[in-house]
Amino acid sequence: VLDTSGSMAVEKELAQALGEMEDLVDRAAHNSPLGGIRIINCDAGANIPVIVSDLNDFVITGGGGTDMRIGIKAASELDDPPAGIIITMTDGFTPWPKEIPEDNEDAFYIALIIDTENLRENPRKRGWSTTGIPEWMTVIDVHTQG
């Protein structure tokens, strides 16, 4: 689930998220029964999942508000095969689901937080990403340069 809201600047946060995603896409293109990974662009709503085997062909859409609850729910509802690992890539400025999605309680949920230098300098802006992430999600902090 890729946060494509307005707070995820294309040159910084989205570029970092795509960089983190690159190896996953390359490996999945060769080892996944899908031939790639499913990516859901998500801002205030979740787009239809697309199977990506080459990030050069991936189109980022969005730019509005943020609600990762909707994106995580959409990812948990995937089937054929069901999502075993659900990674949410975001700057953390989003509401989070309180409960693990009923549609896929067995998935491994990861919150990859793109932590820019700007957020580290202004910890008040970081409130959602440090307090709202549910305990059933594994958190990975990715530090970027300003």
PDB file of C-alpha atoms in Angstrom:
ATOM      1  CA  VAL A   1       0.000   0.000   0.000  1.00  0.00           C
ATOM      2  CA  LEU A   2       1.723   3.180  -1.192  1.00  0.00           C
ATOM      3  CA  ASP A   3       0.768   6.489   0.419  1.00  0.00           C
ATOM      4  CA  THR A   4       0.320   8.902  -2.490  1.00  0.00           C
ATOM      5  CA  SER A   5      -1.180  11.734  -0.458  1.00  0.00           C
ATOM      6  CA  GLY A   6      -0.095  15.352  -0.732  1.00  0.00           C
ATOM      7  CA  SER A   7       2.359  15.050   2.178  1.00  0.00           C
ATOM      8  CA  MET A   8       4.398  12.461   0.253  1.00  0.00           C
ATOM      9  CA  ALA A   9       6.522  14.692  -1.988  1.00  0.00           C
ATOM     10  CA  VAL A  10       7.449  13.060  -5.298  1.00  0.00           C
ATOM     11  CA  GLU A  11      11.110  14.111  -5.070  1.00  0.00           C
ATOM     12  CA  LYS A  12      11.585  12.949  -1.483  1.00  0.00           C
ATOM     13  CA  GLU A  13       9.161  10.616   0.281  1.00  0.00           C
ATOM     14  CA  LEU A  14       7.718   8.896  -2.803  1.00  0.00           C
ATOM     15  CA  ALA A  15      11.167   8.570  -4.346  1.00  0.00           C
ATOM     16  CA  GLN A  16      12.414   6.939  -1.134  1.00  0.00           C
ATOM     17  CA  ALA A  17       9.405   4.583  -0.988  1.00  0.00           C
ATOM     18  CA  LEU A  18       9.942   3.532  -4.610  1.00  0.00           C
ATOM     19  CA  GLY A  19      13.630   2.966  -3.900  1.00  0.00           C
ATOM     20  CA  GLU A  20      12.708   0.676  -1.007  1.00  0.00           C
ATOM     21  CA  MET A  21      10.234  -1.111  -3.262  1.00  0.00           C
ATOM     22  CA  GLU A  22      12.634  -1.683  -6.158  1.00  0.00           C
ATOM     23  CA  ASP A  23      14.284  -4.870  -4.862  1.00  0.00           C
ATOM     24  CA  LEU A  24      10.902  -6.318  -3.854  1.00  0.00           C
ATOM     25  CA  VAL A  25       9.573  -5.773  -7.353  1.00  0.00           C
ATOM     26  CA  ASP A  26      12.680  -7.260  -8.998  1.00  0.00           C
ATOM     27  CA  ARG A  27      12.592 -10.385  -6.829  1.00  0.00           C
ATOM     28  CA  ALA A  28       8.833 -10.839  -7.179  1.00  0.00           C
ATOM     29  CA  ALA A  29       9.006 -10.504 -10.964  1.00  0.00           C
ATOM     30  CA  HIS A  30      11.110 -13.674 -11.023  1.00  0.00           C
ATOM     31  CA  ASN A  31       9.778 -15.621  -8.026  1.00  0.00           C
ATOM     32  CA  SER A  32       6.098 -14.748  -7.589  1.00  0.00           C
ATOM     33  CA  PRO A  33       3.215 -16.647  -9.175  1.00  0.00           C
ATOM     34  CA  LEU A  34       1.829 -13.195  -9.983  1.00  0.00           C
ATOM     35  CA  GLY A  35       4.987 -12.171 -11.860  1.00  0.00           C
ATOM     36  CA  GLY A  36       5.365  -9.090  -9.668  1.00  0.00           C
ATOM     37  CA  ILE A  37       3.903  -7.430  -6.593  1.00  0.00           C
ATOM     38  CA  ARG A  38       0.490  -5.893  -6.187  1.00  0.00           C
ATOM     39  CA  ILE A  39       0.620  -2.188  -5.390  1.00  0.00           C
ATOM     40  CA  ILE A  40      -2.305  -0.119  -4.199  1.00  0.00           C
ATOM     41  CA  ASN A  41      -1.959   3.653  -4.568  1.00  0.00           C
ATOM     42  CA  CYS A  42      -3.765   5.169  -1.593  1.00  0.00           C
ATOM     43  CA  ASP A  43      -4.528   8.690  -0.461  1.00  0.00           C
ATOM     44  CA  ALA A  44      -8.026   9.303   0.955  1.00  0.00           C
ATOM     45  CA  GLY A  45      -9.162   6.296  -1.089  1.00  0.00           C
ATOM     46  CA  ALA A  46      -7.597   3.083  -2.363  1.00  0.00           C
ATOM     47  CA  ASN A  47      -7.064   2.529  -6.062  1.00  0.00           C
ATOM     48  CA  ILE A  48      -7.466  -0.833  -7.772  1.00  0.00           C
ATOM     49  CA  PRO A  49      -4.377  -2.985  -7.099  1.00  0.00           C
ATOM     50  CA  VAL A  50      -1.976  -3.299 -10.022  1.00  0.00           C
ATOM     51  CA  ILE A  51       0.602  -6.035 -10.532  1.00  0.00           C
ATOM     52  CA  VAL A  52       3.994  -4.434 -11.053  1.00  0.00           C
ATOM     53  CA  SER A  53       7.007  -6.298 -12.417  1.00  0.00           C
ATOM     54  CA  ASP A  54       8.970  -3.184 -13.434  1.00  0.00           C
ATOM     55  CA  LEU A  55       8.771   0.077 -11.485  1.00  0.00           C
ATOM     56  CA  ASN A  56       9.437   1.999 -14.705  1.00  0.00           C
ATOM     57  CA  ASP A  57       5.942   0.975 -15.821  1.00  0.00           C
ATOM     58  CA  PHE A  58       4.266   1.938 -12.520  1.00  0.00           C
ATOM     59  CA  VAL A  59       2.061   5.040 -12.460  1.00  0.00           C
ATOM     60  CA  ILE A  60       1.612   6.936  -9.198  1.00  0.00           C
ATOM     61  CA  THR A  61      -1.853   8.398  -8.729  1.00  0.00           C
ATOM     62  CA  GLY A  62      -3.314  10.391  -5.857  1.00  0.00           C
ATOM     63  CA  GLY A  63      -2.342  13.521  -4.034  1.00  0.00           C
ATOM     64  CA  GLY A  64      -5.309  14.188  -1.763  1.00  0.00           C
ATOM     65  CA  GLY A  65      -5.765  13.450   1.922  1.00  0.00           C
ATOM     66  CA  THR A  66      -4.591  10.277   3.621  1.00  0.00           C
ATOM     67  CA  ASP A  67      -6.366   7.273   5.113  1.00  0.00           C
ATOM     68  CA  MET A  68      -4.238   4.147   5.265  1.00  0.00           C
ATOM     69  CA  ARG A  69      -7.125   2.320   6.980  1.00  0.00           C
ATOM     70  CA  ILE A  70      -8.758   2.147   3.552  1.00  0.00           C
ATOM     71  CA  GLY A  71      -5.575   0.987   1.790  1.00  0.00           C
ATOM     72  CA  ILE A  72      -4.775  -1.655   4.409  1.00  0.00           C
ATOM     73  CA  LYS A  73      -8.346  -2.966   4.223  1.00  0.00           C
ATOM     74  CA  ALA A  74      -8.147  -3.147   0.427  1.00  0.00           C
ATOM     75  CA  ALA A  75      -4.858  -5.066   0.650  1.00  0.00           C
ATOM     76  CA  SER A  76      -6.275  -7.457   3.245  1.00  0.00           C
ATOM     77  CA  GLU A  77      -9.162  -8.293   0.905  1.00  0.00           C
ATOM     78  CA  LEU A  78      -6.869  -9.453  -1.919  1.00  0.00           C
ATOM     79  CA  ASP A  79      -7.218 -13.072  -2.903  1.00  0.00           C
ATOM     80  CA  ASP A  80      -5.934 -15.458  -5.538  1.00  0.00           C
ATOM     81  CA  PRO A  81      -3.472 -15.782  -3.772  1.00  0.00           C
ATOM     82  CA  PRO A  82      -4.219 -13.901  -0.549  1.00  0.00           C
ATOM     83  CA  ALA A  83      -1.680 -11.330   0.514  1.00  0.00           C
ATOM     84  CA  GLY A  84       0.795 -12.970   2.903  1.00  0.00           C
ATOM     85  CA  ILE A  85       2.784  -9.807   3.589  1.00  0.00           C
ATOM     86  CA  ILE A  86       1.178  -6.381   3.503  1.00  0.00           C
ATOM     87  CA  ILE A  87       3.585  -3.450   3.516  1.00  0.00           C
ATOM     88  CA  THR A  88       2.305   0.073   3.991  1.00  0.00           C
ATOM     89  CA  MET A  89       4.758   2.760   2.843  1.00  0.00           C
ATOM     90  CA  THR A  90       3.870   6.145   4.293  1.00  0.00           C
ATOM     91  CA  ASP A  91       5.164   9.219   6.088  1.00  0.00           C
ATOM     92  CA  GLY A  92       2.805   8.297   8.910  1.00  0.00           C
ATOM     93  CA  PHE A  93       0.413  11.252   8.646  1.00  0.00           C
ATOM     94  CA  THR A  94      -2.643   9.015   8.528  1.00  0.00           C
ATOM     95  CA  PRO A  95      -5.231   7.339  10.704  1.00  0.00           C
ATOM     96  CA  TRP A  96      -4.442   3.669  11.300  1.00  0.00           C
ATOM     97  CA  PRO A  97      -6.818   0.719  11.745  1.00  0.00           C
ATOM     98  CA  LYS A  98      -7.308  -0.234  15.383  1.00  0.00           C
ATOM     99  CA  GLU A  99      -7.866  -3.927  14.722  1.00  0.00           C
ATOM    100  CA  ILE A 100      -6.163  -6.375  12.403  1.00  0.00           C
ATOM    101  CA  PRO A 101      -8.334  -6.727   9.274  1.00  0.00           C
ATOM    102  CA  GLU A 102     -10.754  -9.649   9.601  1.00  0.00           C
ATOM    103  CA  ASP A 103     -10.338 -10.463   5.906  1.00  0.00           C
ATOM    104  CA  ASN A 104      -6.709 -11.493   6.390  1.00  0.00           C
ATOM    105  CA  GLU A 105      -5.744 -11.926  10.024  1.00  0.00           C
ATOM    106  CA  ASP A 106      -2.896 -14.283   9.074  1.00  0.00           C
ATOM    107  CA  ALA A 107      -0.983 -11.771   6.950  1.00  0.00           C
ATOM    108  CA  PHE A 108       2.227 -10.175   8.228  1.00  0.00           C
ATOM    109  CA  TYR A 109       1.652  -6.400   8.364  1.00  0.00           C
ATOM    110  CA  ILE A 110       4.533  -3.927   8.050  1.00  0.00           C
ATOM    111  CA  ALA A 111       4.437  -0.130   8.387  1.00  0.00           C
ATOM    112  CA  LEU A 112       7.443   1.285   6.548  1.00  0.00           C
ATOM    113  CA  ILE A 113       7.642   4.873   7.764  1.00  0.00           C
ATOM    114  CA  ILE A 114       9.446   7.299   5.491  1.00  0.00           C
ATOM    115  CA  ASP A 115      11.016   9.572   8.117  1.00  0.00           C
ATOM    116  CA  THR A 116      12.401  12.699   6.511  1.00  0.00           C
ATOM    117  CA  GLU A 117      14.828  15.069   8.142  1.00  0.00           C
ATOM    118  CA  ASN A 118      11.999  17.631   8.181  1.00  0.00           C
ATOM    119  CA  LEU A 119       9.920  15.357  10.417  1.00  0.00           C
ATOM    120  CA  ARG A 120      12.846  14.705  12.772  1.00  0.00           C
ATOM    121  CA  GLU A 121      13.369  18.456  13.181  1.00  0.00           C
ATOM    122  CA  ASN A 122       9.695  19.032  13.958  1.00  0.00           C
ATOM    123  CA  PRO A 123       8.564  16.136  16.197  1.00  0.00           C
ATOM    124  CA  ARG A 124       5.048  17.563  16.638  1.00  0.00           C
ATOM    125  CA  LYS A 125       4.378  16.855  12.955  1.00  0.00           C
ATOM    126  CA  ARG A 126       5.327  13.244  13.613  1.00  0.00           C
ATOM    127  CA  GLY A 127       2.563  12.562  16.133  1.00  0.00           C
ATOM    128  CA  TRP A 128       0.469  10.226  13.981  1.00  0.00           C
ATOM    129  CA  SER A 129       3.342   8.013  12.957  1.00  0.00           C
ATOM    130  CA  THR A 130       4.591   7.401  16.493  1.00  0.00           C
ATOM    131  CA  THR A 131       1.326   7.043  18.374  1.00  0.00           C
ATOM    132  CA  GLY A 132      -1.186   5.618  15.938  1.00  0.00           C
ATOM    133  CA  ILE A 133       0.494   2.582  14.427  1.00  0.00           C
ATOM    134  CA  PRO A 134      -1.171  -0.520  15.881  1.00  0.00           C
ATOM    135  CA  GLU A 135       0.953  -2.993  17.808  1.00  0.00           C
ATOM    136  CA  TRP A 136       0.097  -5.820  15.408  1.00  0.00           C
ATOM    137  CA  MET A 137       2.106  -4.039  12.690  1.00  0.00           C
ATOM    138  CA  THR A 138       5.883  -4.304  12.490  1.00  0.00           C
ATOM    139  CA  VAL A 139       7.389  -0.813  12.137  1.00  0.00           C
ATOM    140  CA  ILE A 140      10.413  -0.059   9.985  1.00  0.00           C
ATOM    141  CA  ASP A 141      11.717   3.519  10.104  1.00  0.00           C
ATOM    142  CA  VAL A 142      13.477   4.644   6.935  1.00  0.00           C
ATOM    143  CA  HIS A 143      15.519   7.792   7.445  1.00  0.00           C
ATOM    144  CA  THR A 144      15.957  10.001   4.419  1.00  0.00           C
ATOM    145  CA  GLN A 145      17.829  13.194   3.746  1.00  0.00           C
ATOM    146  CA  GLY A 146      15.720  16.419   3.924  1.00  0.00           C
TER     147      GLY A 146
END
